[in-house]
Amino acid sequence: MTVAFDEMTNVDGSIRTAYAALSRWLKEVPPDVLDYRRKEAEFIFRRIGITFAVYGDSDAQERLIPFDIIPRILTNNEWQRLSRGLEQRTKALNLYLKDIYSRREILKAGVVPEDLVYQNPAFRPEMNGQKVPHDLYVHIAGIDVVRIDAETFYVLEDNARTPSGVSYMLENREIMMRLFPELFSENRVAPVENYTDELLATLKSLAPVTSSSDPNVVVLTPGIYNSAYYEHSFLADKLGVELVEGRDLFIKNDVVYMRTTEGPKRVDVIYRRLDDDFIDPLAFRPDSMLGVPGLMSAYHAGNVTLTNAVGTGVADDKAVYSYMPEIVRFYLGEEPLLKNVPTWRCREPDHLKYVLDHLEELVVKEVHGSGGYGMLIGPRADKAQIEMFRAKLKQDPTNFIGQPTLALSTCPTFVEEGIAPRHVDLRPFVLTGADRTRIVPGGLTRVALQAGSLVVNSSQGGGTKDTWVLDE
Amino acid sequence: MLSRTADNLYWLARYMERAECLARILDVSQRLAQLPAAYGGSTNEWSSALLTAGCADLFREVHGDAVNEANVVAFLAFAPENPSSIRNCFEIARTNARSVRTALTMEMWETINSAWLELKRYSTKNMTREELARFLAFVKETSLRFDGAAYRTMLRNDAFWFSRVGMYVERADNTARILDVKYHVLLPESEHVGGPLDYFQWASILRSVSALTSFHWVYRQSVKPWLVADLLILNAQMPRSLTSCYQNISRYLDDIAAYYGRQGTAQRIARSNLTRLGNSRMEEIFQTGLHEYIDSFIAENNRLGGSITEQYLV
């Protein structure tokens, strides 16, 4: 494997411009001060209760995501390029979804194979021919981006369902400003704290036409046992809207109401952090205790906006991902500004053969998997694991894709041994309203804390960093 | 406000208050049980502690007749099978707090969350007296901090009022139950007063509502049983008296009604209970029977709880 691109230090040891001030500061500040501040940060996180749950880990019902105190820095120039690409990609995702649930031009044109849609478990026939408010489906997208060298960013994954992590982006900045005010006076960092304002404006712009001039927005959570509950309550709080559970809502004459101490109150926009499967036991899983019976009929009647729309999962799994460049070209007639990671679709026989022949060097992922579960990292796997995947691949090739093991860029990170490079990725959040697209500069940087590890997922021991876009 | 939010706030306040009350009961029982028998000390104290906490039956299911210090302390303070143990109160309080984080101020949340984290440091088995004392002090401190945080940082709106109503309904219930368990040592003025033995029983009642010093300030005489009853039931200056609780309940329920522009059953029951307390005289209460009076108060207080739930919380 080639040496990874480090975002601070060039191969010749010189420091990249964006990191000049930070690098000077890192040299001056004694390690014990860093260590002390790191502990302080952890103490604050724990006290505020910024935790997440790991499924299947009963000992640690609530865990902290490790926070690294060394920021990750992008120049304004790099960011402008990225953000144009993100906007383009989200636009294409929305057009694709509208097409899939109406005329299906892209399938007729043979650009995307039909079975990728019809046999996709996230495809919702209930949405066929249904009009959604403002023709928009993905209002809040989290597009995972990795960096390979000074010039190249790849999109690793599109998250078009209920992407999480934005609360960490906001809290990380808050903590950094509290712990290291001196750094912010030396670097002009673009603010992110307006995210929730932008989100509220986005959500309100999406209200159905039948709602009042000041639409009632709520955040719908599965409840306190959900791994991202902290984020749900955080967002509701910052948005200044009610955080509701399914049982707080009911439907009457196809209108959604919430139960309040003063009687029923109409709800216009639901920012739902609940998967499609669970939102309405009458339409989807009948055993769901978390949803609202009748919600889908209110939705179809056009009396409530769900963000994101129902059925967006058909656009963000890893098999569809590999068609994203074609999807961008098909709807926008433009070249994609952001590249995809080269991807072998195991559904295609010659691709499958290549993947099987190169298992030792590839990353193999399940098409519908997420969170770093169920994947093979060839160079780090032992023989048994490789053989297990070989069997799985042969049995059900359509369920897998293969990608080269990327040398993700590294950033200086404060670990046991001191400051060392660790691999990072980036999840920026793209907000699409009826009026316009909004992206706050930066996003959530995730970092693999183990030396050499490429897995940044919080469920697998990854941490987070504050992400700076320098406002030159 | 969401009904569920109001419900959570109401019960959050009730559980914090209940935890403090349990801590006081344990404190006092221990003090009494340590006295030599000649001064009224007896192992019965642990039975009354269970009765006051309202979980004597449940205790018997778990421990049978083994009513002793170790078992009762463990049961009231830590037992997972006792839904109202101090530990469970804190657990439930935190679960409620997590569900309504947006309705709490940062200070309130931090009090509950750090108490919940701290709770894990106390081992539940074989606690020494000193460890127990430290634990009980921690519980009382947490309740004080929570109350202070709510008072000093919450907006004066329905969230605040529901949480106050919860606290006072619970407090009234606790005071009434302390009186109910000890009514036999509280006698009317005309009766023959027991020997100095009983002093410790009376003092312990006062201590359990942290009113021993207040007693002397209010009455400026030595502790008399009928005055203890007067202080805890009728005296409006005493913050844990039934009258004081109902003044607050009624006031905050009226705030809610004014805010929402509508009165209801809860307001009517609260007002009628307050009026009844206001019209009561100690002599009459003793005439009709202290026990009966307290019994009917507890029933009325429960009826109020039920009607608050029906009117606002579901």
mmCIF file of N, CA and C in Angstrom, chain A residues 46-48 62 224 229-230 233 237 242-243 245 247-248 259-262, chain B residues 1-4 6 94-95 98-99 101-102 106 109-110 113 162 260 312:
data_model
loop_
_atom_site.group_PDB
_atom_site.id
_atom_site.type_symbol
_atom_site.label_atom_id
_atom_site.label_comp_id
_atom_site.label_asym_id
_atom_site.label_seq_id
_atom_site.Cartn_x
_atom_site.Cartn_y
_atom_site.Cartn_z
ATOM 1 N N ARG A 46 -19.155 14.101 28.879
ATOM 2 C CA ARG A 46 -19.869 13.134 29.701
ATOM 3 C C ARG A 46 -20.916 13.819 30.570
ATOM 4 N N ARG A 47 -20.539 14.975 31.075
ATOM 5 C CA ARG A 47 -21.478 15.678 31.954
ATOM 6 C C ARG A 47 -22.701 16.139 31.183
ATOM 7 N N ILE A 48 -22.472 16.658 29.969
ATOM 8 C CA ILE A 48 -23.626 17.090 29.188
ATOM 9 C C ILE A 48 -24.422 15.882 28.727
ATOM 10 N N GLU A 62 -24.446 3.467 27.291
ATOM 11 C CA GLU A 62 -24.189 4.808 26.776
ATOM 12 C C GLU A 62 -22.684 5.026 26.743
ATOM 13 N N ILE A 224 -35.642 7.262 23.780
ATOM 14 C CA ILE A 224 -34.351 7.422 24.451
ATOM 15 C C ILE A 224 -33.413 6.234 24.271
ATOM 16 N N TYR A 229 -30.257 9.163 20.093
ATOM 17 C CA TYR A 229 -31.250 9.965 20.821
ATOM 18 C C TYR A 229 -30.702 11.318 21.245
ATOM 19 N N TYR A 230 -29.453 11.313 21.678
ATOM 20 C CA TYR A 230 -28.903 12.595 22.121
ATOM 21 C C TYR A 230 -29.032 13.632 21.005
ATOM 22 N N SER A 233 -32.612 15.017 20.552
ATOM 23 C CA SER A 233 -33.028 16.013 21.532
ATOM 24 C C SER A 233 -32.226 17.305 21.357
ATOM 25 N N ASP A 237 -33.992 20.884 20.497
ATOM 26 C CA ASP A 237 -33.719 21.997 21.386
ATOM 27 C C ASP A 237 -33.212 23.214 20.625
ATOM 28 N N GLU A 242 -40.815 20.879 19.156
ATOM 29 C CA GLU A 242 -41.077 19.745 20.040
ATOM 30 C C GLU A 242 -40.356 18.494 19.537
ATOM 31 N N LEU A 243 -39.833 17.719 20.494
ATOM 32 C CA LEU A 243 -39.275 16.407 20.192
ATOM 33 C C LEU A 243 -40.374 15.392 20.503
ATOM 34 N N GLU A 245 -42.454 11.561 20.145
ATOM 35 C CA GLU A 245 -42.401 10.138 19.846
ATOM 36 C C GLU A 245 -43.710 9.786 19.148
ATOM 37 N N ARG A 247 -46.128 7.997 19.936
ATOM 38 C CA ARG A 247 -47.350 8.037 20.756
ATOM 39 C C ARG A 247 -47.838 9.452 21.034
ATOM 40 N N ASP A 248 -47.014 10.457 20.753
ATOM 41 C CA ASP A 248 -47.459 11.843 20.948
ATOM 42 C C ASP A 248 -48.301 12.343 19.777
ATOM 43 N N ARG A 259 -50.474 15.520 20.788
ATOM 44 C CA ARG A 259 -51.214 15.675 22.042
ATOM 45 C C ARG A 259 -50.485 16.665 22.930
ATOM 46 N N THR A 260 -51.153 17.743 23.294
ATOM 47 C CA THR A 260 -50.507 18.697 24.187
ATOM 48 C C THR A 260 -51.370 18.895 25.420
ATOM 49 N N THR A 261 -50.810 19.592 26.394
ATOM 50 C CA THR A 261 -51.555 19.870 27.624
ATOM 51 C C THR A 261 -52.760 20.761 27.349
ATOM 52 N N GLU A 262 -52.793 21.381 26.155
ATOM 53 C CA GLU A 262 -53.935 22.226 25.812
ATOM 54 C C GLU A 262 -54.816 21.592 24.742
ATOM 55 N N MET B 1 -47.503 22.605 25.206
ATOM 56 C CA MET B 1 -46.505 21.634 25.600
ATOM 57 C C MET B 1 -47.054 20.224 25.387
ATOM 58 N N LEU B 2 -46.178 19.299 24.961
ATOM 59 C CA LEU B 2 -46.620 17.920 24.791
ATOM 60 C C LEU B 2 -47.091 17.367 26.132
ATOM 61 N N SER B 3 -48.167 16.589 26.092
ATOM 62 C CA SER B 3 -48.653 15.968 27.327
ATOM 63 C C SER B 3 -47.580 15.074 27.937
ATOM 64 N N ARG B 4 -46.864 14.370 27.068
ATOM 65 C CA ARG B 4 -45.815 13.477 27.576
ATOM 66 C C ARG B 4 -44.706 14.255 28.272
ATOM 67 N N ALA B 6 -45.068 17.148 29.840
ATOM 68 C CA ALA B 6 -45.598 17.575 31.136
ATOM 69 C C ALA B 6 -45.589 16.394 32.115
ATOM 70 N N ARG B 94 -33.693 10.057 35.868
ATOM 71 C CA ARG B 94 -32.806 10.339 34.748
ATOM 72 C C ARG B 94 -33.426 9.915 33.418
ATOM 73 N N THR B 95 -34.104 8.772 33.426
ATOM 74 C CA THR B 95 -34.776 8.357 32.194
ATOM 75 C C THR B 95 -35.790 9.420 31.764
ATOM 76 N N ARG B 98 -33.975 12.405 30.428
ATOM 77 C CA ARG B 98 -33.469 12.230 29.059
ATOM 78 C C ARG B 98 -34.576 12.433 28.046
ATOM 79 N N SER B 99 -35.789 11.960 28.390
ATOM 80 C CA SER B 99 -36.871 12.119 27.413
ATOM 81 C C SER B 99 -37.336 13.552 27.291
ATOM 82 N N ARG B 101 -35.251 16.331 27.775
ATOM 83 C CA ARG B 101 -34.080 17.196 27.914
ATOM 84 C C ARG B 101 -34.343 18.595 27.423
ATOM 85 N N THR B 102 -35.123 18.697 26.368
ATOM 86 C CA THR B 102 -35.354 20.024 25.806
ATOM 87 C C THR B 102 -36.159 20.900 26.756
ATOM 88 N N MET B 106 -29.926 23.309 31.428
ATOM 89 C CA MET B 106 -28.658 22.596 31.517
ATOM 90 C C MET B 106 -28.327 22.271 32.972
ATOM 91 N N TRP B 109 -30.367 19.296 34.201
ATOM 92 C CA TRP B 109 -29.893 18.057 33.578
ATOM 93 C C TRP B 109 -28.572 17.612 34.185
ATOM 94 N N GLU B 110 -27.674 18.564 34.370
ATOM 95 C CA GLU B 110 -26.360 18.195 34.899
ATOM 96 C C GLU B 110 -26.469 17.651 36.315
ATOM 97 N N ASN B 113 -27.869 14.078 35.852
ATOM 98 C CA ASN B 113 -26.927 13.206 35.168
ATOM 99 C C ASN B 113 -25.706 12.914 36.036
ATOM 100 N N PHE B 162 -45.697 22.555 36.153
ATOM 101 C CA PHE B 162 -45.966 21.118 36.278
ATOM 102 C C PHE B 162 -44.923 20.465 37.183
ATOM 103 N N TYR B 260 -53.417 28.651 30.229
ATOM 104 C CA TYR B 260 -54.176 27.961 29.195
ATOM 105 C C TYR B 260 -55.585 28.532 29.034
ATOM 106 N N TYR B 312 -54.271 16.799 32.069
ATOM 107 C CA TYR B 312 -53.139 17.350 31.324
ATOM 108 C C TYR B 312 -52.151 16.327 30.752
#
